[in-house]
């Protein structure tokens, strides 16, 4: 698998996908990695709790700005990693041609869906961050 351009997708693009994006950037600095949301809170920074939890683990989300997933964006990337099975459908609605290159972020760790911690406790964010971290490391080994 030679994928040099990877797009990480969730819903709002403020919690899960930025965490996944910046973790993958640390693990795969030579690749082009970005994130987007199928229902993005466009222009917003990463969620403050997501930012705090990532910071505790040595990852900065401070430069993140949420963006909407578009068919143009899908064309630009070779691999699209989504957080939940339902997001595969959402991506397909936006860009039907992207379906074949859309995969689950948690695919290699037996984690079908990585739950959305939005507006939940710090513990929820830490749990989700650990899942994303484990999944990112698994992808880094595959890529």
PDB file of N, CA and C in Angstrom, residues 19-59:
ATOM      1  N   UNK A  19      -7.371  14.772  15.951  1.00  0.00           N
ATOM      2  CA  UNK A  19      -6.477  13.919  16.749  1.00  0.00           C
ATOM      3  C   UNK A  19      -5.803  12.889  15.855  1.00  0.00           C
ATOM      4  N   UNK A  20      -6.588  12.245  14.998  1.00  0.00           N
ATOM      5  CA  UNK A  20      -6.048  11.259  14.070  1.00  0.00           C
ATOM      6  C   UNK A  20      -5.059  11.866  13.098  1.00  0.00           C
ATOM      7  N   UNK A  21      -5.414  13.044  12.592  1.00  0.00           N
ATOM      8  CA  UNK A  21      -4.540  13.741  11.634  1.00  0.00           C
ATOM      9  C   UNK A  21      -3.172  14.046  12.243  1.00  0.00           C
ATOM     10  N   UNK A  22      -3.169  14.674  13.419  1.00  0.00           N
ATOM     11  CA  UNK A  22      -1.894  15.103  14.003  1.00  0.00           C
ATOM     12  C   UNK A  22      -1.070  13.929  14.537  1.00  0.00           C
ATOM     13  N   UNK A  23      -1.734  12.872  14.983  1.00  0.00           N
ATOM     14  CA  UNK A  23      -1.006  11.654  15.377  1.00  0.00           C
ATOM     15  C   UNK A  23      -0.323  11.042  14.153  1.00  0.00           C
ATOM     16  N   UNK A  24      -1.061  10.917  13.052  1.00  0.00           N
ATOM     17  CA  UNK A  24      -0.475  10.355  11.828  1.00  0.00           C
ATOM     18  C   UNK A  24       0.664  11.237  11.311  1.00  0.00           C
ATOM     19  N   UNK A  25       0.506  12.559  11.434  1.00  0.00           N
ATOM     20  CA  UNK A  25       1.578  13.469  10.991  1.00  0.00           C
ATOM     21  C   UNK A  25       2.857  13.212  11.780  1.00  0.00           C
ATOM     22  N   UNK A  26       2.726  12.942  13.077  1.00  0.00           N
ATOM     23  CA  UNK A  26       3.899  12.641  13.906  1.00  0.00           C
ATOM     24  C   UNK A  26       4.528  11.317  13.482  1.00  0.00           C
ATOM     25  N   UNK A  27       3.678  10.332  13.185  1.00  0.00           N
ATOM     26  CA  UNK A  27       4.156   8.986  12.854  1.00  0.00           C
ATOM     27  C   UNK A  27       4.669   8.892  11.419  1.00  0.00           C
ATOM     28  N   UNK A  28       4.096   9.686  10.518  1.00  0.00           N
ATOM     29  CA  UNK A  28       4.416   9.613   9.086  1.00  0.00           C
ATOM     30  C   UNK A  28       4.732  11.014   8.549  1.00  0.00           C
ATOM     31  N   UNK A  29       5.813  11.631   9.034  1.00  0.00           N
ATOM     32  CA  UNK A  29       6.090  13.036   8.676  1.00  0.00           C
ATOM     33  C   UNK A  29       6.309  13.273   7.185  1.00  0.00           C
ATOM     34  N   UNK A  30       6.620  12.213   6.437  1.00  0.00           N
ATOM     35  CA  UNK A  30       6.903  12.381   5.005  1.00  0.00           C
ATOM     36  C   UNK A  30       5.632  12.409   4.161  1.00  0.00           C
ATOM     37  N   UNK A  31       4.484  12.111   4.777  1.00  0.00           N
ATOM     38  CA  UNK A  31       3.239  12.048   4.011  1.00  0.00           C
ATOM     39  C   UNK A  31       2.403  13.312   4.183  1.00  0.00           C
ATOM     40  N   UNK A  32       1.518  13.548   3.209  1.00  0.00           N
ATOM     41  CA  UNK A  32       0.597  14.690   3.283  1.00  0.00           C
ATOM     42  C   UNK A  32      -0.674  14.204   3.971  1.00  0.00           C
ATOM     43  N   UNK A  33      -0.967  14.755   5.140  1.00  0.00           N
ATOM     44  CA  UNK A  33      -2.109  14.296   5.924  1.00  0.00           C
ATOM     45  C   UNK A  33      -2.958  15.489   6.338  1.00  0.00           C
ATOM     46  N   UNK A  34      -4.263  15.362   6.164  1.00  0.00           N
ATOM     47  CA  UNK A  34      -5.187  16.427   6.559  1.00  0.00           C
ATOM     48  C   UNK A  34      -6.433  15.775   7.142  1.00  0.00           C
ATOM     49  N   UNK A  35      -7.386  16.613   7.559  1.00  0.00           N
ATOM     50  CA  UNK A  35      -8.648  16.071   8.063  1.00  0.00           C
ATOM     51  C   UNK A  35      -9.798  16.970   7.641  1.00  0.00           C
ATOM     52  N   UNK A  36     -11.004  16.398   7.687  1.00  0.00           N
ATOM     53  CA  UNK A  36     -12.206  17.141   7.311  1.00  0.00           C
ATOM     54  C   UNK A  36     -13.399  16.481   7.995  1.00  0.00           C
ATOM     55  N   UNK A  37     -14.545  17.147   7.899  1.00  0.00           N
ATOM     56  CA  UNK A  37     -15.753  16.596   8.512  1.00  0.00           C
ATOM     57  C   UNK A  37     -16.883  16.497   7.504  1.00  0.00           C
ATOM     58  N   UNK A  38     -17.732  15.480   7.662  1.00  0.00           N
ATOM     59  CA  UNK A  38     -18.876  15.344   6.750  1.00  0.00           C
ATOM     60  C   UNK A  38     -19.957  16.372   7.098  1.00  0.00           C
ATOM     61  N   UNK A  39     -19.897  16.893   8.316  1.00  0.00           N
ATOM     62  CA  UNK A  39     -20.790  17.979   8.729  1.00  0.00           C
ATOM     63  C   UNK A  39     -19.971  18.936   9.571  1.00  0.00           C
ATOM     64  N   UNK A  40     -18.921  19.485   8.955  1.00  0.00           N
ATOM     65  CA  UNK A  40     -17.890  20.209   9.703  1.00  0.00           C
ATOM     66  C   UNK A  40     -18.386  21.502  10.326  1.00  0.00           C
ATOM     67  N   UNK A  41     -17.815  21.804  11.482  1.00  0.00           N
ATOM     68  CA  UNK A  41     -18.016  23.110  12.128  1.00  0.00           C
ATOM     69  C   UNK A  41     -16.937  24.013  11.525  1.00  0.00           C
ATOM     70  N   UNK A  42     -17.196  24.446  10.304  1.00  0.00           N
ATOM     71  CA  UNK A  42     -16.197  25.099   9.458  1.00  0.00           C
ATOM     72  C   UNK A  42     -15.558  26.298  10.156  1.00  0.00           C
ATOM     73  N   UNK A  43     -14.211  26.318  10.111  1.00  0.00           N
ATOM     74  CA  UNK A  43     -13.458  27.446  10.651  1.00  0.00           C
ATOM     75  C   UNK A  43     -13.198  27.369  12.149  1.00  0.00           C
ATOM     76  N   UNK A  44     -13.787  26.373  12.809  1.00  0.00           N
ATOM     77  CA  UNK A  44     -13.607  26.257  14.263  1.00  0.00           C
ATOM     78  C   UNK A  44     -12.273  25.578  14.585  1.00  0.00           C
ATOM     79  N   UNK A  45     -11.688  25.933  15.738  1.00  0.00           N
ATOM     80  CA  UNK A  45     -10.490  25.219  16.179  1.00  0.00           C
ATOM     81  C   UNK A  45     -10.877  23.840  16.718  1.00  0.00           C
ATOM     82  N   UNK A  46      -9.886  23.043  17.028  1.00  0.00           N
ATOM     83  CA  UNK A  46     -10.168  21.742  17.644  1.00  0.00           C
ATOM     84  C   UNK A  46     -10.859  21.973  18.986  1.00  0.00           C
ATOM     85  N   UNK A  47     -11.722  21.041  19.358  1.00  0.00           N
ATOM     86  CA  UNK A  47     -12.427  21.092  20.636  1.00  0.00           C
ATOM     87  C   UNK A  47     -11.419  21.246  21.784  1.00  0.00           C
ATOM     88  N   UNK A  48     -11.762  22.077  22.793  1.00  0.00           N
ATOM     89  CA  UNK A  48     -10.800  22.372  23.863  1.00  0.00           C
ATOM     90  C   UNK A  48     -10.412  21.126  24.656  1.00  0.00           C
ATOM     91  N   UNK A  49     -11.360  20.220  24.868  1.00  0.00           N
ATOM     92  CA  UNK A  49     -11.044  18.988  25.600  1.00  0.00           C
ATOM     93  C   UNK A  49     -10.157  18.077  24.744  1.00  0.00           C
ATOM     94  N   UNK A  50     -10.444  17.987  23.451  1.00  0.00           N
ATOM     95  CA  UNK A  50      -9.607  17.188  22.538  1.00  0.00           C
ATOM     96  C   UNK A  50      -8.184  17.751  22.526  1.00  0.00           C
ATOM     97  N   UNK A  51      -8.084  19.079  22.504  1.00  0.00           N
ATOM     98  CA  UNK A  51      -6.782  19.748  22.494  1.00  0.00           C
ATOM     99  C   UNK A  51      -6.015  19.453  23.778  1.00  0.00           C
ATOM    100  N   UNK A  52      -6.718  19.523  24.919  1.00  0.00           N
ATOM    101  CA  UNK A  52      -6.078  19.288  26.215  1.00  0.00           C
ATOM    102  C   UNK A  52      -5.572  17.851  26.317  1.00  0.00           C
ATOM    103  N   UNK A  53      -6.414  16.896  25.938  1.00  0.00           N
ATOM    104  CA  UNK A  53      -6.031  15.480  26.024  1.00  0.00           C
ATOM    105  C   UNK A  53      -4.852  15.187  25.096  1.00  0.00           C
ATOM    106  N   UNK A  54      -4.884  15.730  23.884  1.00  0.00           N
ATOM    107  CA  UNK A  54      -3.778  15.521  22.935  1.00  0.00           C
ATOM    108  C   UNK A  54      -2.486  16.126  23.493  1.00  0.00           C
ATOM    109  N   UNK A  55      -2.603  17.318  24.088  1.00  0.00           N
ATOM    110  CA  UNK A  55      -1.433  17.992  24.650  1.00  0.00           C
ATOM    111  C   UNK A  55      -0.780  17.162  25.755  1.00  0.00           C
ATOM    112  N   UNK A  56      -1.630  16.537  26.593  1.00  0.00           N
ATOM    113  CA  UNK A  56      -1.113  15.678  27.667  1.00  0.00           C
ATOM    114  C   UNK A  56      -0.290  14.532  27.082  1.00  0.00           C
ATOM    115  N   UNK A  57      -0.602  14.149  25.843  1.00  0.00           N
ATOM    116  CA  UNK A  57       0.104  13.047  25.178  1.00  0.00           C
ATOM    117  C   UNK A  57       1.186  13.555  24.226  1.00  0.00           C
ATOM    118  N   UNK A  58       1.452  14.854  24.270  1.00  0.00           N
ATOM    119  CA  UNK A  58       2.536  15.401  23.453  1.00  0.00           C
ATOM    120  C   UNK A  58       2.184  15.708  22.014  1.00  0.00           C
ATOM    121  N   UNK A  59       0.886  15.903  21.721  1.00  0.00           N
ATOM    122  CA  UNK A  59       0.455  16.240  20.361  1.00  0.00           C
ATOM    123  C   UNK A  59      -0.293  17.572  20.409  1.00  0.00           C
TER     124      UNK A  59
END
